[in-house]
mmCIF file of C-alpha atoms in Angstrom:
data_model
loop_
_atom_site.group_PDB
_atom_site.id
_atom_site.type_symbol
_atom_site.label_atom_id
_atom_site.label_comp_id
_atom_site.label_asym_id
_atom_site.label_seq_id
_atom_site.Cartn_x
_atom_site.Cartn_y
_atom_site.Cartn_z
ATOM 1 C CA MET A 1 66.927 -75.356 4.864
ATOM 2 C CA THR A 2 64.864 -75.737 8.012
ATOM 3 C CA LEU A 3 64.576 -79.252 9.385
ATOM 4 C CA LEU A 4 62.692 -80.661 12.298
ATOM 5 C CA THR A 5 64.902 -82.000 15.068
ATOM 6 C CA VAL A 6 63.587 -85.293 16.396
ATOM 7 C CA HIS A 7 64.938 -88.200 18.344
ATOM 8 C CA GLN A 8 66.901 -90.302 15.878
ATOM 9 C CA ASP A 9 65.867 -93.961 15.776
ATOM 10 C CA ASN A 10 67.637 -95.784 12.991
ATOM 11 C CA HIS A 11 65.219 -98.709 12.966
ATOM 12 C CA PRO A 12 61.765 -97.500 13.990
ATOM 13 C CA ASN A 13 59.211 -100.264 14.517
ATOM 14 C CA PRO A 14 55.444 -99.991 14.325
ATOM 15 C CA ALA A 15 53.715 -99.923 17.659
ATOM 16 C CA THR A 16 52.549 -103.281 18.937
ATOM 17 C CA THR A 17 49.197 -104.022 20.489
ATOM 18 C CA THR A 18 48.201 -106.660 22.992
ATOM 19 C CA THR A 19 45.056 -108.680 23.345
ATOM 20 C CA ALA A 20 42.872 -107.597 26.249
ATOM 21 C CA ILE A 21 42.441 -110.271 28.965
ATOM 22 C CA ASN A 22 39.140 -110.775 30.716
ATOM 23 C CA PRO A 23 39.950 -111.265 34.419
ATOM 24 C CA HIS A 24 36.792 -113.418 34.816
ATOM 25 C CA SER A 25 37.649 -115.728 31.938
ATOM 26 C CA THR A 26 39.226 -119.107 32.620
ATOM 27 C CA ALA A 27 41.117 -118.990 29.315
ATOM 28 C CA GLN A 28 44.102 -116.671 29.252
ATOM 29 C CA THR A 29 45.308 -115.409 25.862
ATOM 30 C CA ASP A 30 48.979 -114.524 25.443
ATOM 31 C CA PRO A 31 49.626 -111.013 24.119
ATOM 32 C CA THR A 32 50.183 -111.244 20.360
ATOM 33 C CA PRO A 33 52.277 -108.534 18.691
ATOM 34 C CA MET A 34 50.997 -107.078 15.476
ATOM 35 C CA PRO A 35 53.035 -107.966 12.370
ATOM 36 C CA ARG A 36 55.512 -105.453 11.044
ATOM 37 C CA LEU A 37 53.779 -103.528 8.289
ATOM 38 C CA THR A 38 54.971 -101.501 5.323
ATOM 39 C CA THR A 39 55.271 -97.767 5.897
ATOM 40 C CA THR A 40 57.423 -94.924 4.649
ATOM 41 C CA VAL A 41 60.686 -93.990 6.304
ATOM 42 C CA PRO A 42 60.506 -90.862 8.518
ATOM 43 C CA ARG A 43 60.027 -87.786 6.369
ATOM 44 C CA GLU A 44 62.707 -85.898 8.337
ATOM 45 C CA TYR A 45 65.343 -88.378 7.111
ATOM 46 C CA VAL A 46 64.706 -87.426 3.458
ATOM 47 C CA HIS A 47 64.165 -83.680 4.078
ATOM 48 C CA ARG A 48 60.523 -83.731 3.032
ATOM 49 C CA SER A 49 57.615 -81.991 4.730
ATOM 50 C CA THR A 50 54.813 -83.963 3.095
ATOM 51 C CA LEU A 51 54.422 -87.645 3.898
ATOM 52 C CA ALA A 52 53.006 -88.318 0.429
ATOM 53 C CA GLU A 53 56.331 -87.228 -1.103
ATOM 54 C CA VAL A 54 58.377 -89.831 0.794
ATOM 55 C CA PHE A 55 59.073 -92.702 -1.613
ATOM 56 C CA LEU A 56 61.340 -94.918 0.519
ATOM 57 C CA THR A 57 59.662 -97.642 2.600
ATOM 58 C CA GLY A 58 62.484 -99.641 4.223
ATOM 59 C CA CYS A 59 66.193 -100.361 4.473
ATOM 60 C CA GLU A 60 68.465 -103.260 5.387
ATOM 61 C CA GLN A 61 72.255 -103.208 5.622
ATOM 62 C CA THR A 62 73.767 -106.022 3.544
ATOM 63 C CA GLY A 63 77.479 -105.212 3.901
ATOM 64 C CA ASP A 64 79.924 -102.717 5.332
ATOM 65 C CA THR A 65 79.001 -100.150 2.690
ATOM 66 C CA HIS A 66 76.056 -101.880 1.005
ATOM 67 C CA TYR A 67 72.336 -101.433 1.611
ATOM 68 C CA THR A 68 69.124 -102.782 0.146
ATOM 69 C CA LEU A 69 66.127 -100.475 0.279
ATOM 70 C CA THR A 70 62.515 -100.635 -0.802
ATOM 71 C CA ALA A 71 60.456 -97.857 -2.333
ATOM 72 C CA GLN A 72 57.090 -97.248 -3.911
ATOM 73 C CA TRP A 73 55.934 -94.808 -6.589
ATOM 74 C CA PRO A 74 52.219 -93.920 -6.709
ATOM 75 C CA ARG A 75 50.205 -94.605 -9.831
ATOM 76 C CA ALA A 76 49.094 -91.019 -10.377
ATOM 77 C CA HIS A 77 51.613 -88.646 -8.907
ATOM 78 C CA THR A 78 50.580 -85.037 -9.386
ATOM 79 C CA PHE A 79 53.993 -84.049 -10.772
ATOM 80 C CA PHE A 80 56.217 -87.051 -11.546
ATOM 81 C CA THR A 81 54.029 -88.406 -14.364
ATOM 82 C CA THR A 82 54.499 -87.978 -18.106
ATOM 83 C CA PRO A 83 51.911 -85.766 -19.855
ATOM 84 C CA ASP A 84 50.180 -88.742 -21.474
ATOM 85 C CA GLY A 85 49.785 -90.419 -18.080
ATOM 86 C CA THR A 86 51.453 -93.662 -19.172
ATOM 87 C CA HIS A 87 54.881 -93.472 -17.476
ATOM 88 C CA HIS A 88 56.522 -92.420 -14.274
ATOM 89 C CA HIS A 89 58.565 -89.325 -15.001
ATOM 90 C CA PRO A 90 62.313 -90.110 -15.153
ATOM 91 C CA LEU A 91 63.030 -87.286 -12.700
ATOM 92 C CA GLN A 92 61.160 -89.313 -10.089
ATOM 93 C CA ALA A 93 64.177 -91.612 -10.166
ATOM 94 C CA ALA A 94 66.402 -88.593 -9.491
ATOM 95 C CA GLU A 95 64.254 -87.614 -6.500
ATOM 96 C CA THR A 96 64.373 -91.198 -5.210
ATOM 97 C CA ILE A 97 68.165 -91.194 -5.459
ATOM 98 C CA ARG A 98 68.291 -87.877 -3.608
ATOM 99 C CA GLN A 99 66.118 -89.312 -0.852
ATOM 100 C CA THR A 100 68.272 -92.442 -0.635
ATOM 101 C CA GLY A 101 71.468 -90.462 -0.107
ATOM 102 C CA LEU A 102 69.909 -88.333 2.629
ATOM 103 C CA TYR A 103 68.212 -91.257 4.348
ATOM 104 C CA LEU A 104 71.340 -93.392 4.526
ATOM 105 C CA ALA A 105 73.374 -90.435 5.762
ATOM 106 C CA HIS A 106 70.985 -89.819 8.660
ATOM 107 C CA ALA A 107 69.706 -93.288 9.527
ATOM 108 C CA GLU A 108 72.787 -95.407 8.840
ATOM 109 C CA LEU A 109 75.879 -93.207 8.696
ATOM 110 C CA GLY A 110 75.248 -91.135 11.805
ATOM 111 C CA ILE A 111 74.748 -87.662 10.315
ATOM 112 C CA PRO A 112 72.511 -85.769 12.796
ATOM 113 C CA LEU A 113 69.220 -84.262 11.760
ATOM 114 C CA GLY A 114 69.610 -80.535 11.248
ATOM 115 C CA HIS A 115 72.737 -80.908 9.123
ATOM 116 C CA HIS A 116 72.650 -79.610 5.559
ATOM 117 C CA PHE A 117 73.672 -81.333 2.363
ATOM 118 C CA LEU A 118 75.308 -80.302 -0.865
ATOM 119 C CA MET A 119 74.630 -82.506 -3.859
ATOM 120 C CA ARG A 120 77.626 -81.788 -6.026
ATOM 121 C CA ASN A 121 76.665 -83.899 -9.028
ATOM 122 C CA LEU A 122 74.192 -86.463 -10.264
ATOM 123 C CA HIS A 123 74.582 -89.040 -13.022
ATOM 124 C CA LEU A 124 71.370 -90.837 -13.967
ATOM 125 C CA THR A 125 70.392 -93.442 -16.552
ATOM 126 C CA THR A 126 66.772 -94.551 -16.924
ATOM 127 C CA HIS A 127 65.039 -97.282 -18.892
ATOM 128 C CA PRO A 128 61.654 -95.958 -20.128
ATOM 129 C CA GLN A 129 60.313 -99.441 -20.915
ATOM 130 C CA HIS A 130 60.342 -100.162 -17.168
ATOM 131 C CA LEU A 131 58.802 -96.818 -16.158
ATOM 132 C CA THR A 132 55.309 -97.672 -17.354
ATOM 133 C CA ILE A 133 52.483 -97.100 -14.887
ATOM 134 C CA GLY A 134 50.632 -100.308 -14.067
ATOM 135 C CA PRO A 135 47.326 -101.129 -12.373
ATOM 136 C CA THR A 136 48.918 -100.906 -8.913
ATOM 137 C CA PRO A 137 51.571 -98.659 -7.317
ATOM 138 C CA THR A 138 55.081 -99.449 -8.493
ATOM 139 C CA ASP A 139 57.117 -101.317 -5.873
ATOM 140 C CA LEU A 140 60.872 -100.932 -6.238
ATOM 141 C CA THR A 141 64.041 -102.453 -4.836
ATOM 142 C CA LEU A 142 67.152 -100.314 -4.507
ATOM 143 C CA THR A 143 70.718 -101.379 -3.943
ATOM 144 C CA ALA A 144 73.029 -98.673 -2.651
ATOM 145 C CA THR A 145 76.758 -98.515 -2.037
ATOM 146 C CA TYR A 146 78.477 -95.537 -0.497
ATOM 147 C CA THR A 147 82.117 -94.602 -0.979
ATOM 148 C CA PRO A 148 83.544 -92.122 1.576
ATOM 149 C CA HIS A 149 86.016 -89.608 0.171
ATOM 150 C CA HIS A 150 87.695 -89.244 3.561
ATOM 151 C CA PRO A 151 87.441 -92.771 5.001
ATOM 152 C CA HIS A 152 89.406 -92.023 8.165
ATOM 153 C CA THR A 153 87.038 -89.375 9.519
ATOM 154 C CA LYS A 154 84.596 -90.206 12.310
ATOM 155 C CA ARG A 155 81.591 -89.620 10.087
ATOM 156 C CA PRO A 156 81.504 -89.876 6.263
ATOM 157 C CA THR A 157 80.611 -86.242 5.644
ATOM 158 C CA ASP A 158 81.704 -86.390 1.988
ATOM 159 C CA PHE A 159 80.691 -89.477 0.062
ATOM 160 C CA THR A 160 79.486 -90.799 -3.273
ATOM 161 C CA MET A 161 76.397 -92.974 -3.443
ATOM 162 C CA HIS A 162 75.902 -95.557 -6.204
ATOM 163 C CA ILE A 163 72.281 -96.646 -6.530
ATOM 164 C CA THR A 164 70.443 -99.124 -8.746
ATOM 165 C CA ILE A 165 66.645 -99.116 -8.874
ATOM 166 C CA THR A 166 64.949 -102.324 -10.026
ATOM 167 C CA ARG A 167 61.343 -103.274 -10.641
ATOM 168 C CA ASN A 168 60.414 -106.950 -10.642
ATOM 169 C CA GLY A 169 64.080 -107.720 -11.215
ATOM 170 C CA HIS A 170 64.402 -105.364 -14.186
ATOM 171 C CA PRO A 171 66.729 -102.325 -14.062
ATOM 172 C CA THR A 172 64.622 -99.179 -13.965
ATOM 173 C CA ALA A 173 67.339 -96.605 -13.264
ATOM 174 C CA THR A 174 70.908 -96.335 -12.095
ATOM 175 C CA GLY A 175 72.438 -93.276 -10.545
ATOM 176 C CA THR A 176 75.485 -91.866 -8.834
ATOM 177 C CA GLY A 177 75.547 -88.752 -6.680
ATOM 178 C CA ARG A 178 78.119 -87.034 -4.508
ATOM 179 C CA PHE A 179 76.913 -85.616 -1.198
ATOM 180 C CA THR A 180 78.679 -83.286 1.235
ATOM 181 C CA CYS A 181 77.292 -82.775 4.756
ATOM 182 C CA LEU A 182 77.591 -79.451 6.603
ATOM 183 C CA THR A 183 76.932 -78.639 10.240
ATOM 184 C CA PRO A 184 74.384 -75.871 10.890
ATOM 185 C CA THR A 185 77.161 -73.517 11.999
ATOM 186 C CA THR A 186 79.242 -74.172 8.900
ATOM 187 C CA TYR A 187 76.208 -73.800 6.675
ATOM 188 C CA GLN A 188 75.194 -70.465 8.191
ATOM 189 C CA ARG A 189 78.728 -69.157 7.789
ATOM 190 C CA LEU A 190 78.844 -70.378 4.188
ATOM 191 C CA ARG A 191 75.453 -68.976 3.247
ATOM 192 C CA HIS A 192 75.637 -65.582 4.979
ATOM 193 C CA PRO A 193 74.137 -63.203 3.931
ATOM 194 C CA HIS A 194 71.950 -65.349 1.617
ATOM 195 C CA THR A 195 69.610 -66.537 4.324
ATOM 196 C CA THR A 196 66.299 -65.155 3.084
ATOM 197 C CA THR A 197 63.453 -67.254 1.763
ATOM 198 C CA PRO A 198 61.629 -66.953 -1.572
ATOM 199 C CA THR A 199 58.618 -64.760 -2.229
ATOM 200 C CA ALA A 200 56.342 -64.681 -5.206
ATOM 201 C CA ASP A 201 57.857 -61.372 -6.331
ATOM 202 C CA THR A 202 61.530 -62.267 -5.991
ATOM 203 C CA THR A 203 61.521 -65.859 -7.215
ATOM 204 C CA THR A 204 59.460 -65.065 -10.279
ATOM 205 C CA ASN A 205 61.579 -62.062 -11.093
ATOM 206 C CA SER A 206 59.822 -60.097 -13.824
ATOM 207 C CA ALA A 207 62.642 -57.775 -14.810
ATOM 208 C CA GLY A 208 62.268 -57.033 -18.481
ATOM 209 C CA ALA A 209 58.976 -58.951 -18.676
ATOM 210 C CA GLN A 210 57.469 -56.294 -20.918
ATOM 211 C CA HIS A 211 60.014 -57.245 -23.601
ATOM 212 C CA GLN A 212 59.603 -61.012 -23.254
ATOM 213 C CA PRO A 213 57.645 -63.047 -25.792
ATOM 214 C CA PRO A 214 54.500 -64.757 -24.497
ATOM 215 C CA ASN A 215 54.933 -68.118 -22.822
ATOM 216 C CA PRO A 216 53.809 -71.032 -25.003
ATOM 217 C CA PRO A 217 51.420 -73.685 -23.643
ATOM 218 C CA PRO A 218 52.708 -76.158 -21.008
ATOM 219 C CA THR A 219 52.962 -78.950 -23.597
ATOM 220 C CA HIS A 220 55.788 -76.968 -25.190
ATOM 221 C CA TYR A 221 57.830 -77.812 -22.084
ATOM 222 C CA GLY A 222 56.599 -81.372 -21.667
ATOM 223 C CA ARG A 223 54.048 -80.528 -18.971
ATOM 224 C CA THR A 224 50.272 -80.204 -18.858
ATOM 225 C CA LEU A 225 49.648 -77.672 -16.072
ATOM 226 C CA PRO A 226 50.757 -74.021 -16.192
ATOM 227 C CA HIS A 227 51.857 -73.919 -12.538
ATOM 228 C CA ASP A 228 54.402 -76.697 -13.254
ATOM 229 C CA ILE A 229 56.301 -74.516 -15.734
ATOM 230 C CA VAL A 230 59.564 -73.121 -14.325
ATOM 231 C CA LEU A 231 60.764 -71.207 -17.408
ATOM 232 C CA THR A 232 59.836 -67.976 -19.163
ATOM 233 C CA PRO A 233 61.103 -67.294 -22.711
ATOM 234 C CA THR A 234 63.404 -64.383 -23.442
ATOM 235 C CA PRO A 235 64.015 -62.520 -26.722
ATOM 236 C CA HIS A 236 67.237 -64.508 -27.158
ATOM 237 C CA PRO A 237 67.059 -67.898 -28.918
ATOM 238 C CA HIS A 238 67.337 -70.995 -26.727
ATOM 239 C CA THR A 239 67.423 -68.840 -23.589
ATOM 240 C CA TRP A 240 64.891 -68.805 -20.774
ATOM 241 C CA GLN A 241 64.599 -67.143 -17.402
ATOM 242 C CA LEU A 242 64.112 -69.419 -14.422
ATOM 243 C CA THR A 243 60.743 -68.437 -12.920
ATOM 244 C CA PRO A 244 59.434 -71.260 -10.724
ATOM 245 C CA ASN A 245 56.347 -70.876 -8.593
ATOM 246 C CA PRO A 246 57.689 -70.598 -4.995
ATOM 247 C CA HIS A 247 54.412 -72.094 -3.733
ATOM 248 C CA HIS A 248 54.672 -75.235 -5.860
ATOM 249 C CA PRO A 249 53.790 -78.129 -3.504
ATOM 250 C CA ILE A 250 56.409 -80.513 -4.915
ATOM 251 C CA LEU A 251 59.327 -78.371 -6.071
ATOM 252 C CA PHE A 252 59.136 -76.216 -2.930
ATOM 253 C CA ASP A 253 57.972 -78.851 -0.469
ATOM 254 C CA HIS A 254 59.877 -77.105 2.314
ATOM 255 C CA THR A 255 61.437 -73.677 2.781
ATOM 256 C CA THR A 256 64.979 -73.193 1.512
ATOM 257 C CA ASP A 257 67.316 -70.205 1.247
ATOM 258 C CA HIS A 258 68.264 -71.159 -2.328
ATOM 259 C CA ILE A 259 66.699 -72.681 -5.425
ATOM 260 C CA PRO A 260 66.412 -76.458 -4.827
ATOM 261 C CA GLY A 261 68.421 -78.758 -7.049
ATOM 262 C CA MET A 262 65.267 -80.545 -8.245
ATOM 263 C CA VAL A 263 64.037 -77.215 -9.642
ATOM 264 C CA LEU A 264 67.211 -76.947 -11.720
ATOM 265 C CA LEU A 265 66.815 -80.532 -12.953
ATOM 266 C CA GLU A 266 63.222 -79.783 -13.927
ATOM 267 C CA ALA A 267 64.392 -76.611 -15.703
ATOM 268 C CA ALA A 268 66.926 -78.701 -17.628
ATOM 269 C CA HIS A 269 64.209 -81.121 -18.659
ATOM 270 C CA GLN A 270 61.787 -78.381 -19.727
ATOM 271 C CA ALA A 271 64.456 -76.470 -21.658
ATOM 272 C CA THR A 272 65.501 -79.688 -23.396
ATOM 273 C CA THR A 273 61.912 -80.429 -24.391
ATOM 274 C CA ALA A 274 61.383 -76.904 -25.707
ATOM 275 C CA HIS A 275 64.675 -77.016 -27.620
ATOM 276 C CA THR A 276 64.368 -80.451 -29.219
ATOM 277 C CA HIS A 277 60.584 -80.538 -29.685
ATOM 278 C CA PRO A 278 59.458 -76.979 -30.429
ATOM 279 C CA THR A 279 56.163 -78.352 -31.759
ATOM 280 C CA PRO A 280 53.999 -80.043 -29.087
ATOM 281 C CA THR A 281 53.664 -83.788 -29.636
ATOM 282 C CA THR A 282 51.413 -86.462 -28.207
ATOM 283 C CA HIS A 283 54.479 -88.671 -27.745
ATOM 284 C CA PRO A 284 56.550 -86.960 -25.022
ATOM 285 C CA ASN A 285 60.281 -87.377 -24.881
ATOM 286 C CA HIS A 286 61.787 -89.385 -22.047
ATOM 287 C CA PRO A 287 65.144 -88.322 -20.573
ATOM 288 C CA THR A 288 67.317 -91.446 -20.614
ATOM 289 C CA THR A 289 70.682 -90.097 -19.448
ATOM 290 C CA LEU A 290 71.355 -87.093 -17.265
ATOM 291 C CA ASN A 291 74.691 -85.735 -16.092
ATOM 292 C CA ALA A 292 74.291 -82.708 -13.839
ATOM 293 C CA THR A 293 76.777 -80.630 -11.863
ATOM 294 C CA PHE A 294 75.814 -78.075 -9.222
ATOM 295 C CA HIS A 295 78.618 -75.500 -9.218
ATOM 296 C CA HIS A 296 77.207 -72.865 -6.854
ATOM 297 C CA TYR A 297 74.081 -72.162 -4.867
ATOM 298 C CA THR A 298 71.370 -70.659 -7.059
ATOM 299 C CA GLU A 299 69.939 -67.654 -5.255
ATOM 300 C CA HIS A 300 66.265 -66.720 -5.074
ATOM 301 C CA HIS A 301 66.691 -62.985 -5.509
ATOM 302 C CA THR A 302 68.972 -62.923 -8.561
ATOM 303 C CA PRO A 303 67.700 -63.572 -12.107
ATOM 304 C CA THR A 304 68.787 -66.960 -13.415
ATOM 305 C CA TYR A 305 69.049 -67.665 -17.140
ATOM 306 C CA ILE A 306 69.008 -71.071 -18.802
ATOM 307 C CA THR A 307 70.660 -71.603 -22.186
ATOM 308 C CA THR A 308 70.775 -74.712 -24.366
ATOM 309 C CA HIS A 309 72.462 -76.174 -27.389
ATOM 310 C CA THR A 310 72.389 -79.693 -28.822
ATOM 311 C CA THR A 311 74.786 -82.199 -30.293
ATOM 312 C CA ARG A 312 73.973 -85.402 -32.131
ATOM 313 C CA ASN A 313 75.215 -88.864 -31.191
ATOM 314 C CA ASN A 314 74.684 -92.135 -33.004
ATOM 315 C CA ASN A 315 73.524 -95.048 -30.926
ATOM 316 C CA THR A 316 73.988 -98.719 -31.737
ATOM 317 C CA ASP A 317 71.184 -98.588 -34.284
ATOM 318 C CA ASN A 318 72.748 -95.626 -36.078
ATOM 319 C CA ASP A 319 69.788 -93.553 -34.977
ATOM 320 C CA PRO A 320 70.953 -90.024 -34.178
ATOM 321 C CA THR A 321 69.939 -89.122 -30.639
ATOM 322 C CA PRO A 322 70.171 -85.499 -29.487
ATOM 323 C CA THR A 323 72.081 -84.559 -26.369
ATOM 324 C CA THR A 324 71.118 -81.182 -24.982
ATOM 325 C CA HIS A 325 73.685 -79.153 -23.051
ATOM 326 C CA ILE A 326 72.110 -76.903 -20.441
ATOM 327 C CA THR A 327 73.781 -74.036 -18.578
ATOM 328 C CA ALA A 328 72.281 -71.938 -15.795
ATOM 329 C CA HIS A 329 73.997 -68.703 -14.844
ATOM 330 C CA GLN A 330 73.503 -65.812 -12.443
ATOM 331 C CA ASN A 331 75.445 -62.548 -12.750
ATOM 332 C CA ASN A 332 77.526 -64.133 -15.537
ATOM 333 C CA THR A 333 78.539 -66.965 -13.188
ATOM 334 C CA THR A 334 77.738 -70.560 -14.076
ATOM 335 C CA VAL A 335 75.767 -72.149 -11.236
ATOM 336 C CA PHE A 336 74.554 -75.357 -12.893
ATOM 337 C CA THR A 337 75.354 -77.425 -15.976
ATOM 338 C CA ALA A 338 73.759 -80.576 -17.344
ATOM 339 C CA GLN A 339 73.748 -82.843 -20.357
ATOM 340 C CA LEU A 340 70.474 -84.567 -21.132
ATOM 341 C CA THR A 341 69.824 -87.264 -23.714
ATOM 342 C CA THR A 342 66.223 -87.984 -24.580
ATOM 343 C CA HIS A 343 64.290 -90.714 -26.304
ATOM 344 C CA THR A 344 60.925 -90.215 -27.995
ATOM 345 C CA PRO A 345 58.887 -93.409 -28.341
ATOM 346 C CA VAL A 346 57.804 -93.993 -31.913
ATOM 347 C CA PRO A 347 54.276 -95.395 -32.222
ATOM 348 C CA GLN A 348 54.175 -98.807 -33.846
ATOM 349 C CA ARG A 349 52.665 -98.911 -37.290
ATOM 350 C CA THR A 350 49.912 -101.352 -38.049
ATOM 351 C CA VAL A 351 50.739 -103.472 -41.080
ATOM 352 C CA SER A 352 47.697 -104.440 -43.120
ATOM 353 C CA PRO A 353 47.637 -108.011 -44.416
ATOM 354 C CA ARG A 354 48.119 -108.362 -48.125
#
């Protein structure tokens, strides 16, 4: 992962302007600073290249290990929107949690820019009724607590972050993720010789493509655009090959020497949709709980296969809800596992008066 190295300012302030003074005027006006305005946090702190993909807007420390942050989701994000255009995609909450962990590590916990991060696991719960897209961008409040796993070290290089995202006081999502920070030297030693970047030929590996069934339409995977699809079907049931577009502006926002974790989460979501809803529907499913574990780096140049199976659980209303178990493997080695529970909104029926 290549990051820009900049001067680290934990609390950047907008530039102030002063009122010009006419030397021939008898009335002198005191310089008036401009008010502090809302802006995004520095993109380097959340490992994003594009300013439009930075969702965090501010942070305040409220305790030794407690922080309150603000964030905003756009009304019509090009990727993190459900196919019907009515809801923010639940994985946008996962991306916001990822950004929160990185931002706090750099801006508040003293981890220098240029360090690399491992996200070992992610546990996410979302509330679809509070993910609806309104007439204005969605302003959010986040509360975050970090727990260092080695509290006596100078810097918390291994920690768990607990994050709650609220909207107008209502819980929108809660998540927990474990982050491990690596120095550039340690990272290079760990990743050698896997230090190459993706290409269109190697990331979308087409080995055996002549024997693969045709790819169904994007709605089969819960998406509307073909370039958002990260899976290709194989002749084996409930098995897909991971074939993301390495030029995707969101999933590959910046160059990496491995498949980004958000690509694997998107693959889990698409495989779950294809498994549980093989027939396209106008009422897309919403992931409500996600438990993901990243076991190993997922390499660009090695075919990755995604397999799924489902189990049924009864909720409080005795309504069986499917949980999909997703496994990603390379060279017969498991690199990623996840369990995803989805909810499909049922349209309300209109009752005719008698």
